[in-house]
């Protein structure tokens, strides 16, 4: 069906066609489609009947790391400012371990029934309502993730243009530019959609590149810690040999080991947001060469560990540079005139831009499965979904005042559902009683996991609402 778009089949076009066929097969799979069962060994081989995964182990690690890493990293220094170093490290470690455990539950459930998408697992567990629930939560989460990426584009691109052209804009003009740039950016993304640049195997290469951009960001954050001084008490817009130009109050330049304040409510949601990658796990699994549950779990563990280290280092150095002054978007803290930070802004922008297609893929899949479950590919449908999504996300980005609110809302609602609640419930329902009775250790663990998810969710939502209603929306910590 794609042939008409590629009248002149060059070698490159043929490769694209091949990938499109595999991608289409994956996307249009119904609940009945399963992994091949190797009856002789009694084991489930994670291989589709119509294609075999070709992505190498290393490239899958790149893809999954790229799915994990996004704008969440920019909020972690703020989270540390509002919890203190010790509490932060503890919470981040727990979140990383729980995230890996959740992937274990997903892989085990997918192995039992041989299914390749999160929504289909929901369908197996609870029928159509389960599928609708899973698809809606994925859509909400990824729309949130995309909004946060476009929010960064909105905030940072005017600074970059300003820095490059050495211009000075008023705040109003900056906002106007940000929104204009967003509109242009979105239409560019749409073109990307139209040419199917978001095919997972393909994205391995861009994943590597966007990870390199983030490593550059990390190195710069570390470097800046040693050349930037926290401003003297009560200094404001003071031009000192350092680059700090922000407000400071008593105790704002001290590292706190443990601290609790109203903004602490955002900590767990920010961390949960930062570790979400779960809708991408099964598609990456289906693309993995020589797939097995153990191999995919290793991919997940390595990716989570690598991202954990990146998150921790960024948060520590970001926090130790600005302490309690740090904002929910770390990049905003750095001087707008600094050439190194200009390059870092550009790198982060490229990294999040390259992640947008990875995030868009599951939204489109979820929307298609919800609205057009049995329909074959049609480009009008695909483009219409893209246009609607981008319109919605742009509206959100224009009206939401602070990236912290996106982290908070998504991190308190869809993130705990995707990490804790759904994988746990799906596991309990899908793994048969004969194989693992309800009183067996793995099932009890899964029940505890779901309960923890509900507790996180209810607590976070309650605290965030209280903070929204009563809080003065201060940007810094302490
Ligand atoms: N994919 C997501 O849901 C968010 C991603 N983990 C991020 O930090 O941006």
Short mmCIF file of C-alpha atoms and ligand atoms in Angstrom, two decimals:
data_model
loop_
_atom_site.label_atom_id
_atom_site.label_comp_id
_atom_site.label_asym_id
_atom_site.label_seq_id
_atom_site.Cartn_x
_atom_site.Cartn_y
_atom_site.Cartn_z
CA UNK A 1 0.00 0.00 0.00
CA UNK A 2 2.96 2.31 0.36
CA UNK A 3 4.19 1.58 -3.12
CA UNK A 4 2.33 4.47 -4.70
CA UNK A 5 4.34 6.95 -2.64
CA UNK A 6 7.62 5.66 -3.94
CA UNK A 7 7.32 5.54 -7.68
CA UNK A 8 11.03 5.76 -8.13
CA UNK A 9 12.36 2.95 -5.98
CA UNK A 10 15.92 3.81 -5.23
CA UNK A 11 17.87 1.60 -2.82
CA UNK A 12 17.02 3.93 0.04
CA UNK A 13 13.33 3.88 -0.83
CA UNK A 14 13.36 0.11 -0.85
CA UNK A 15 14.82 0.07 2.64
CA UNK A 16 12.14 2.53 3.78
CA UNK A 17 9.44 0.33 2.23
CA UNK A 18 10.74 -2.73 3.99
CA UNK A 19 10.70 -0.99 7.34
CA UNK A 20 7.25 0.45 6.68
CA UNK A 21 5.85 -3.01 6.02
CA UNK A 22 7.25 -4.29 9.29
CA UNK A 23 6.03 -1.24 11.09
CA UNK A 24 2.59 -1.51 9.57
CA UNK A 25 2.40 -5.16 10.54
CA UNK A 26 3.25 -4.24 14.11
CA UNK A 27 0.84 -1.37 14.24
CA UNK A 28 -2.12 -3.16 12.74
CA UNK A 29 -1.77 -6.25 14.87
CA UNK A 30 -4.94 -7.31 16.54
CA UNK A 31 -5.34 -9.06 19.86
CA UNK A 32 -5.23 -12.37 18.12
CA UNK A 33 -1.72 -11.82 16.82
CA UNK A 34 0.79 -13.51 18.97
CA UNK A 35 4.41 -14.27 19.31
CA UNK A 36 5.45 -17.61 17.86
CA UNK A 37 5.19 -20.39 20.36
CA UNK A 38 7.96 -22.89 20.31
CA UNK A 39 5.85 -25.87 21.30
CA UNK A 40 8.71 -28.37 21.38
CA UNK A 41 10.63 -26.48 24.05
CA UNK A 42 7.43 -25.27 25.67
CA UNK A 43 8.91 -21.78 25.68
CA UNK A 44 7.54 -18.65 24.16
CA UNK A 45 9.76 -17.24 21.49
CA UNK A 46 9.26 -13.58 21.08
CA UNK A 47 9.04 -13.54 17.36
CA UNK A 48 6.19 -12.40 15.15
CA UNK A 49 4.84 -14.61 12.50
CA UNK A 50 5.54 -12.10 9.75
CA UNK A 51 8.82 -10.58 10.78
CA UNK A 52 11.83 -11.05 12.96
CA UNK A 53 13.30 -8.32 15.15
CA UNK A 54 16.51 -6.89 13.76
CA UNK A 55 17.58 -4.25 16.25
CA UNK A 56 20.78 -5.10 18.07
CA UNK A 57 21.12 -5.21 21.84
CA UNK A 58 23.13 -1.96 21.95
CA UNK A 59 20.73 -0.14 19.67
CA UNK A 60 17.78 -1.30 21.78
CA UNK A 61 19.52 0.11 24.86
CA UNK A 62 19.87 3.39 22.98
CA UNK A 63 16.20 3.35 21.97
CA UNK A 64 14.94 2.61 25.45
CA UNK A 65 17.32 5.13 27.06
CA UNK A 66 16.05 7.67 24.60
CA UNK A 67 12.47 6.81 25.51
CA UNK A 68 13.29 7.30 29.20
CA UNK A 69 15.33 10.45 28.80
CA UNK A 70 13.45 13.64 28.05
CA UNK A 71 12.43 16.85 29.67
CA UNK A 72 12.11 15.15 33.06
CA UNK A 73 15.87 15.57 33.56
CA UNK A 74 15.44 19.35 33.65
CA UNK A 75 13.13 19.17 36.67
CA UNK A 76 15.28 16.96 38.87
CA UNK A 77 17.48 19.68 40.39
CA UNK A 78 14.26 21.42 41.45
CA UNK A 79 13.05 18.15 42.95
CA UNK A 80 16.31 17.88 44.88
CA UNK A 81 16.00 21.46 46.12
CA UNK A 82 12.66 20.53 47.63
CA UNK A 83 13.60 17.22 49.23
CA UNK A 84 17.26 17.57 50.18
CA UNK A 85 20.11 15.45 48.89
CA UNK A 86 19.57 12.33 51.02
CA UNK A 87 15.83 12.04 50.53
CA UNK A 88 16.23 12.70 46.84
CA UNK A 89 18.85 9.97 46.35
CA UNK A 90 16.67 7.53 48.27
CA UNK A 91 13.54 8.32 46.29
CA UNK A 92 15.35 8.29 42.93
CA UNK A 93 16.90 4.90 43.71
CA UNK A 94 13.51 3.47 44.69
CA UNK A 95 11.90 4.86 41.54
CA UNK A 96 14.61 3.32 39.31
CA UNK A 97 14.28 -0.10 40.97
CA UNK A 98 10.48 -0.02 40.85
CA UNK A 99 10.59 1.03 37.21
CA UNK A 100 12.77 -1.98 36.34
CA UNK A 101 10.44 -4.25 38.34
CA UNK A 102 7.46 -2.88 36.46
CA UNK A 103 9.14 -3.74 33.14
CA UNK A 104 9.70 -7.25 34.50
CA UNK A 105 5.92 -7.53 35.14
CA UNK A 106 5.11 -6.28 31.66
CA UNK A 107 7.54 -8.65 29.97
CA UNK A 108 6.29 -11.59 31.98
CA UNK A 109 2.67 -10.80 31.13
CA UNK A 110 3.53 -10.30 27.46
CA UNK A 111 5.43 -13.61 27.51
CA UNK A 112 2.45 -15.52 28.87
CA UNK A 113 -0.03 -14.35 26.25
CA UNK A 114 2.40 -13.33 23.54
CA UNK A 115 1.40 -9.76 22.99
CA UNK A 116 3.39 -6.84 21.72
CA UNK A 117 1.62 -3.69 22.89
CA UNK A 118 0.59 -2.26 26.23
CA UNK A 119 -3.01 -1.64 25.13
CA UNK A 120 -3.36 -5.24 24.02
CA UNK A 121 -2.25 -6.40 27.43
CA UNK A 122 -5.02 -4.21 28.88
CA UNK A 123 -7.43 -5.89 26.49
CA UNK A 124 -6.30 -9.38 27.54
CA UNK A 125 -6.69 -8.51 31.20
CA UNK A 126 -10.08 -6.71 31.14
CA UNK A 127 -11.43 -6.85 27.61
CA UNK A 128 -12.33 -3.69 25.73
CA UNK A 129 -12.55 -1.40 28.81
CA UNK A 130 -8.99 -2.43 29.71
CA UNK A 131 -7.81 -1.60 26.24
CA UNK A 132 -9.54 1.78 26.29
CA UNK A 133 -8.13 2.56 29.73
CA UNK A 134 -4.55 1.65 28.76
CA UNK A 135 -4.77 3.54 25.47
CA UNK A 136 -6.19 6.64 27.17
CA UNK A 137 -3.51 6.67 29.86
CA UNK A 138 -0.75 6.27 27.27
CA UNK A 139 -2.27 9.06 25.21
CA UNK A 140 -2.48 11.35 28.24
CA UNK A 141 1.09 10.57 29.28
CA UNK A 142 2.60 11.08 25.88
CA UNK A 143 0.63 14.24 25.21
CA UNK A 144 2.07 15.50 28.51
CA UNK A 145 5.58 14.47 27.49
CA UNK A 146 5.19 16.12 24.10
CA UNK A 147 3.84 19.29 25.69
CA UNK A 148 6.83 19.46 27.97
CA UNK A 149 9.17 19.08 24.99
CA UNK A 150 7.40 21.79 23.07
CA UNK A 151 7.39 23.90 26.23
CA UNK A 152 11.18 23.68 26.23
CA UNK A 153 11.21 24.64 22.56
CA UNK A 154 8.99 27.59 23.45
CA UNK A 155 11.22 28.76 26.29
CA UNK A 156 14.64 28.03 24.87
CA UNK A 157 14.40 28.72 21.16
CA UNK A 158 13.90 32.49 21.56
CA UNK A 159 17.00 32.57 23.80
CA UNK A 160 18.96 30.65 21.23
CA UNK A 161 17.88 32.92 18.40
CA UNK A 162 18.57 35.93 20.59
CA UNK A 163 22.00 34.59 21.49
CA UNK A 164 22.86 33.72 17.92
CA UNK A 165 21.70 37.05 16.51
CA UNK A 166 22.90 38.96 19.58
CA UNK A 167 19.47 40.58 19.97
CA UNK A 168 17.62 41.73 23.07
CA UNK A 169 13.89 41.03 23.27
CA UNK A 170 11.27 42.03 25.76
CA UNK A 171 9.61 39.22 27.71
CA UNK A 172 6.36 39.74 25.77
CA UNK A 173 8.13 39.46 22.47
CA UNK A 174 9.97 36.39 23.71
CA UNK A 175 6.67 34.70 24.55
CA UNK A 176 5.24 35.70 21.20
CA UNK A 177 8.29 34.31 19.44
CA UNK A 178 8.12 31.13 21.49
CA UNK A 179 4.56 30.51 20.40
CA UNK A 180 5.29 31.35 16.77
CA UNK A 181 8.25 29.02 16.82
CA UNK A 182 6.08 26.34 18.30
CA UNK A 183 3.64 26.58 15.45
CA UNK A 184 6.47 26.32 12.92
CA UNK A 185 8.07 23.49 14.89
CA UNK A 186 4.80 21.60 14.96
CA UNK A 187 4.31 21.79 11.25
CA UNK A 188 7.84 20.50 10.82
CA UNK A 189 7.02 17.58 13.09
CA UNK A 190 3.98 16.96 10.96
CA UNK A 191 6.18 16.62 7.94
CA UNK A 192 8.31 14.22 9.88
CA UNK A 193 5.18 12.24 10.61
CA UNK A 194 4.18 12.20 6.98
CA UNK A 195 7.46 10.70 5.90
CA UNK A 196 7.38 8.17 8.74
CA UNK A 197 10.61 9.27 10.29
CA UNK A 198 9.52 7.76 13.56
CA UNK A 199 10.09 4.12 12.85
CA UNK A 200 11.67 2.58 15.89
CA UNK A 201 14.55 0.65 14.36
CA UNK A 202 15.45 3.69 12.35
CA UNK A 203 15.44 5.92 15.35
CA UNK A 204 18.31 4.04 16.92
CA UNK A 205 20.71 6.30 15.12
CA UNK A 206 19.00 9.49 16.18
CA UNK A 207 18.62 8.05 19.69
CA UNK A 208 22.41 7.81 19.90
CA UNK A 209 22.71 11.38 18.72
CA UNK A 210 20.13 12.75 21.12
CA UNK A 211 21.76 10.88 23.99
CA UNK A 212 25.08 12.51 23.05
CA UNK A 213 23.37 15.91 23.21
CA UNK A 214 22.17 15.09 26.72
CA UNK A 215 25.66 13.95 27.76
CA UNK A 216 26.96 17.32 26.56
CA UNK A 217 24.28 18.98 28.70
CA UNK A 218 25.37 16.90 31.68
CA UNK A 219 29.08 17.75 31.28
CA UNK A 220 28.22 21.45 31.01
CA UNK A 221 26.07 21.32 34.15
CA UNK A 222 29.02 19.77 36.02
CA UNK A 223 31.44 22.35 34.63
CA UNK A 224 29.14 25.26 35.47
CA UNK A 225 28.99 24.16 39.09
CA UNK A 226 32.68 25.06 39.40
CA UNK A 227 32.55 28.43 37.67
CA UNK A 228 29.22 29.76 38.93
CA UNK A 229 28.84 31.12 42.44
CA UNK A 230 25.59 31.20 44.28
CA UNK A 231 24.75 34.90 44.68
CA UNK A 232 25.40 36.70 47.97
CA UNK A 233 22.45 37.00 50.22
CA UNK A 234 19.80 39.43 49.00
CA UNK A 235 21.67 40.17 45.81
CA UNK A 236 19.49 40.82 42.86
CA UNK A 237 20.56 41.38 39.32
CA UNK A 238 24.00 41.92 40.67
CA UNK A 239 26.76 41.73 38.11
CA UNK A 240 29.58 39.85 39.70
CA UNK A 241 32.36 37.87 38.01
CA UNK A 242 29.96 34.96 38.17
CA UNK A 243 26.91 34.56 35.97
CA UNK A 244 24.27 34.50 38.65
CA UNK A 245 21.48 37.02 38.23
CA UNK A 246 18.62 35.93 40.39
CA UNK A 247 17.06 36.58 43.72
CA UNK A 248 18.41 35.08 46.86
CA UNK A 249 17.19 34.91 50.43
CA UNK A 250 18.61 33.58 53.66
CA UNK A 251 19.81 30.00 53.50
CA UNK A 252 19.24 29.80 49.75
CA UNK A 253 22.88 29.00 49.08
CA UNK A 254 23.17 26.09 51.46
CA UNK A 255 22.90 22.45 50.49
CA UNK A 256 20.15 20.79 52.52
CA UNK A 257 20.37 17.09 53.28
CA UNK A 258 16.68 16.71 54.02
CA UNK A 259 14.03 19.36 53.48
CA UNK A 260 10.25 19.29 53.25
CA UNK A 261 8.09 22.13 51.96
CA UNK A 262 4.88 22.51 49.92
CA UNK A 263 6.78 22.00 46.65
CA UNK A 264 8.02 18.62 47.86
CA UNK A 265 4.66 17.40 46.53
CA UNK A 266 6.12 17.63 43.02
CA UNK A 267 9.13 15.44 43.75
CA UNK A 268 7.68 11.96 43.24
CA UNK A 269 5.64 13.03 40.18
CA UNK A 270 8.75 14.59 38.59
CA UNK A 271 10.74 11.40 39.22
CA UNK A 272 7.93 9.17 37.99
CA UNK A 273 7.62 11.34 34.87
CA UNK A 274 11.37 11.10 34.29
CA UNK A 275 11.36 7.28 34.37
CA UNK A 276 8.30 6.61 32.23
CA UNK A 277 9.19 4.63 29.12
CA UNK A 278 6.78 1.73 29.61
CA UNK A 279 4.59 2.15 26.51
CA UNK A 280 7.78 1.88 24.45
CA UNK A 281 9.10 -1.29 26.09
CA UNK A 282 7.05 -3.87 24.16
CA UNK A 283 7.53 -2.31 20.71
CA UNK A 284 11.29 -2.19 21.40
CA UNK A 285 11.10 -5.83 22.55
CA UNK A 286 9.45 -6.88 19.30
CA UNK A 287 12.22 -5.17 17.35
CA UNK A 288 15.02 -6.78 19.37
CA UNK A 289 17.29 -9.25 17.59
CA UNK A 290 17.34 -12.75 19.20
CA UNK A 291 14.63 -11.71 21.62
CA UNK A 292 14.09 -13.30 24.99
CA UNK A 293 12.59 -11.97 28.18
CA UNK A 294 15.95 -12.07 29.93
CA UNK A 295 17.69 -10.20 27.13
CA UNK A 296 15.01 -7.51 27.09
CA UNK A 297 15.14 -7.21 30.88
CA UNK A 298 18.89 -6.66 30.53
CA UNK A 299 18.23 -3.95 27.94
CA UNK A 300 15.83 -2.33 30.41
CA UNK A 301 18.15 -2.66 33.41
CA UNK A 302 21.11 -1.16 31.59
CA UNK A 303 19.02 1.72 30.22
CA UNK A 304 17.48 2.46 33.61
CA UNK A 305 20.86 2.30 35.35
CA UNK A 306 22.46 4.63 32.80
CA UNK A 307 19.59 7.11 33.10
CA UNK A 308 19.64 6.86 36.88
CA UNK A 309 23.31 7.92 36.88
CA UNK A 310 22.59 10.76 34.46
CA UNK A 311 19.63 11.96 36.50
CA UNK A 312 21.52 11.81 39.77
CA UNK A 313 24.57 13.68 38.49
CA UNK A 314 22.45 16.36 36.79
CA UNK A 315 20.34 16.87 39.89
CA UNK A 316 23.32 17.04 42.26
CA UNK A 317 25.37 19.46 40.17
CA UNK A 318 22.37 21.54 39.14
CA UNK A 319 21.31 21.82 42.77
CA UNK A 320 24.82 22.55 44.05
CA UNK A 321 25.10 25.37 41.51
CA UNK A 322 21.88 27.21 42.36
CA UNK A 323 20.73 25.59 45.61
CA UNK A 324 17.29 26.79 46.70
CA UNK A 325 17.04 29.25 43.81
CA UNK A 326 16.76 26.54 41.19
CA UNK A 327 13.72 26.66 38.92
CA UNK A 328 11.67 23.74 37.66
CA UNK A 329 13.38 24.06 34.28
CA UNK A 330 17.10 23.96 35.09
CA UNK A 331 18.25 25.57 31.82
CA UNK A 332 16.38 28.74 32.69
CA UNK A 333 18.87 29.35 35.48
CA UNK A 334 21.90 29.78 33.26
CA UNK A 335 23.00 33.04 31.73
CA UNK A 336 21.37 33.80 28.39
CA UNK A 337 24.56 35.37 27.09
CA UNK A 338 26.93 32.53 27.72
CA UNK A 339 28.11 30.86 24.52
CA UNK A 340 28.61 27.45 26.12
CA UNK A 341 25.09 27.51 27.53
CA UNK A 342 23.79 28.65 24.16
CA UNK A 343 25.26 25.48 22.66
CA UNK A 344 23.82 23.43 25.53
CA UNK A 345 20.36 24.91 24.93
CA UNK A 346 20.67 24.01 21.28
CA UNK A 347 21.79 20.47 22.16
CA UNK A 348 18.88 19.93 24.57
CA UNK A 349 16.50 21.29 21.99
CA UNK A 350 17.80 18.84 19.40
CA UNK A 351 17.60 16.00 21.91
CA UNK A 352 13.98 16.66 22.85
CA UNK A 353 13.05 17.25 19.22
CA UNK A 354 14.43 13.86 18.27
CA UNK A 355 12.48 12.29 21.12
CA UNK A 356 9.14 13.73 19.95
CA UNK A 357 8.64 11.07 17.25
CA UNK A 358 9.39 8.29 19.77
CA UNK A 359 6.67 9.71 22.01
CA UNK A 360 4.27 10.27 19.12
CA UNK A 361 4.41 6.69 17.92
CA UNK A 362 2.54 5.22 20.92
CA UNK A 363 -0.03 8.05 20.93
CA UNK A 364 -0.88 7.42 17.32
CA UNK A 365 -0.97 3.69 17.91
CA UNK A 366 -3.27 4.16 20.92
CA UNK A 367 -5.60 6.51 19.05
CA UNK A 368 -5.74 4.18 16.05
CA UNK A 369 -6.46 1.17 18.23
CA UNK A 370 -9.19 3.05 20.05
CA UNK A 371 -10.94 4.70 17.15
CA UNK A 372 -10.12 2.51 14.16
CA UNK A 373 -9.23 -0.91 15.54
CA UNK A 374 -9.65 -2.97 12.38
CA UNK A 375 -8.99 -0.40 9.69
CA UNK A 376 -5.94 -0.75 7.44
CA UNK A 377 -3.47 2.08 6.97
CA UNK A 378 -4.75 5.23 5.37
CA UNK A 379 -2.62 8.32 5.08
CA UNK A 380 -5.58 10.74 5.52
CA UNK A 381 -6.30 9.15 8.88
CA UNK A 382 -2.67 9.32 9.90
CA UNK A 383 -2.25 12.94 8.95
CA UNK A 384 -5.56 13.93 10.57
CA UNK A 385 -4.52 12.32 13.85
CA UNK A 386 -1.19 14.14 13.68
CA UNK A 387 -2.86 17.50 13.01
CA UNK A 388 -5.33 17.08 15.88
CA UNK A 389 -2.63 16.00 18.30
CA UNK A 390 -0.30 18.81 17.43
CA UNK A 391 -3.11 21.35 17.68
CA UNK A 392 -4.04 20.08 21.14
CA UNK A 393 -0.46 20.04 22.35
CA UNK A 394 0.14 23.55 21.04
CA UNK A 395 -2.89 24.85 22.91
CA UNK A 396 -1.61 23.23 26.09
CA UNK A 397 1.86 24.68 25.66
CA UNK A 398 0.46 28.17 25.13
CA UNK A 399 -1.82 28.10 28.17
CA UNK A 400 0.14 26.15 30.78
CA UNK A 401 2.21 28.70 32.73
CA UNK A 402 4.96 26.48 34.13
CA UNK A 403 6.62 23.24 33.06
CA UNK A 404 6.38 22.13 36.69
CA UNK A 405 2.62 21.88 36.30
CA UNK A 406 3.00 19.52 33.34
CA UNK A 407 5.49 17.37 35.27
CA UNK A 408 3.22 17.45 38.31
CA UNK A 409 -0.04 16.61 36.58
CA UNK A 410 1.30 13.89 34.30
CA UNK A 411 3.64 12.54 36.96
CA UNK A 412 0.79 12.25 39.47
CA UNK A 413 -1.79 10.71 37.16
CA UNK A 414 -0.62 8.78 34.12
CA UNK A 415 2.95 8.02 35.27
CA UNK A 416 1.99 6.00 38.40
CA UNK A 417 -0.70 4.26 36.35
CA UNK A 418 1.76 3.22 33.66
CA UNK A 419 4.59 2.30 36.02
CA UNK A 420 2.77 0.76 38.99
CA UNK A 421 -0.94 0.23 38.68
CA UNK A 422 -1.48 -1.17 35.19
CA UNK A 423 1.55 -3.51 35.00
CA UNK A 424 0.69 -4.91 38.44
CA UNK A 425 -3.00 -5.47 37.71
CA UNK A 426 -2.29 -6.85 34.23
CA UNK A 427 0.23 -9.27 35.71
CA UNK A 428 -2.20 -10.46 38.37
CA UNK A 429 -4.95 -11.03 35.80
CA UNK A 430 -2.89 -12.50 32.97
CA UNK A 431 -0.58 -14.95 34.73
CA UNK A 432 -2.87 -17.96 35.31
CA UNK A 433 -3.76 -19.13 38.83
CA UNK A 434 -2.42 -22.61 38.03
CA UNK A 435 0.97 -21.15 37.23
CA UNK A 436 1.07 -18.68 40.12
CA UNK A 437 -1.71 -18.79 42.73
CA UNK A 438 -2.89 -15.49 44.20
CA UNK A 439 -1.05 -16.28 47.42
CA UNK A 440 2.27 -16.95 45.71
CA UNK A 441 5.12 -14.52 46.39
CA UNK A 442 5.24 -12.92 42.92
CA UNK A 443 1.49 -12.23 42.98
CA UNK A 444 1.60 -10.79 46.52
CA UNK A 445 4.50 -8.58 45.42
CA UNK A 446 2.45 -7.43 42.43
CA UNK A 447 -0.52 -6.63 44.70
CA UNK A 448 1.77 -4.60 47.00
CA UNK A 449 3.14 -2.83 43.92
CA UNK A 450 -0.34 -1.83 42.75
CA UNK A 451 -1.22 -0.60 46.25
CA UNK A 452 1.97 1.49 46.33
CA UNK A 453 0.99 2.97 42.98
CA UNK A 454 -2.43 3.98 44.28
CA UNK A 455 -0.88 5.50 47.41
CA UNK A 456 1.63 7.51 45.31
CA UNK A 457 -1.11 8.65 43.01
CA UNK A 458 -3.61 9.73 45.65
CA UNK A 459 -0.93 11.41 47.79
CA UNK A 460 0.63 13.26 44.87
CA UNK A 461 -2.68 14.47 43.45
CA UNK A 462 -3.86 15.64 46.86
CA UNK A 463 -0.63 17.49 47.68
CA UNK A 464 -0.38 19.06 44.25
CA UNK A 465 -3.97 20.30 44.40
CA UNK A 466 -3.31 21.73 47.86
CA UNK A 467 -0.16 23.42 46.53
CA UNK A 468 -2.02 24.80 43.50
CA UNK A 469 -4.83 26.15 45.64
CA UNK A 470 -2.85 27.55 48.54
CA UNK A 471 0.71 27.90 47.27
CA UNK A 472 2.19 31.14 46.05
CA UNK A 473 3.79 29.19 43.21
CA UNK A 474 7.29 30.15 44.21
CA UNK A 475 9.80 28.97 41.70
CA UNK A 476 12.66 28.01 44.00
CA UNK A 477 13.16 25.35 46.58
CA UNK A 478 13.50 25.59 50.37
N1 LIG B 1 8.12 9.52 27.96
C1 LIG B 1 7.77 10.16 29.01
O1 LIG B 1 6.70 9.95 29.42
C2 LIG B 1 8.62 11.22 29.66
C3 LIG B 1 10.10 10.98 29.65
N2 LIG B 1 10.45 9.96 30.58
C4 LIG B 1 10.79 12.28 30.00
O2 LIG B 1 11.51 12.40 30.97
O3 LIG B 1 10.60 13.24 29.28
#
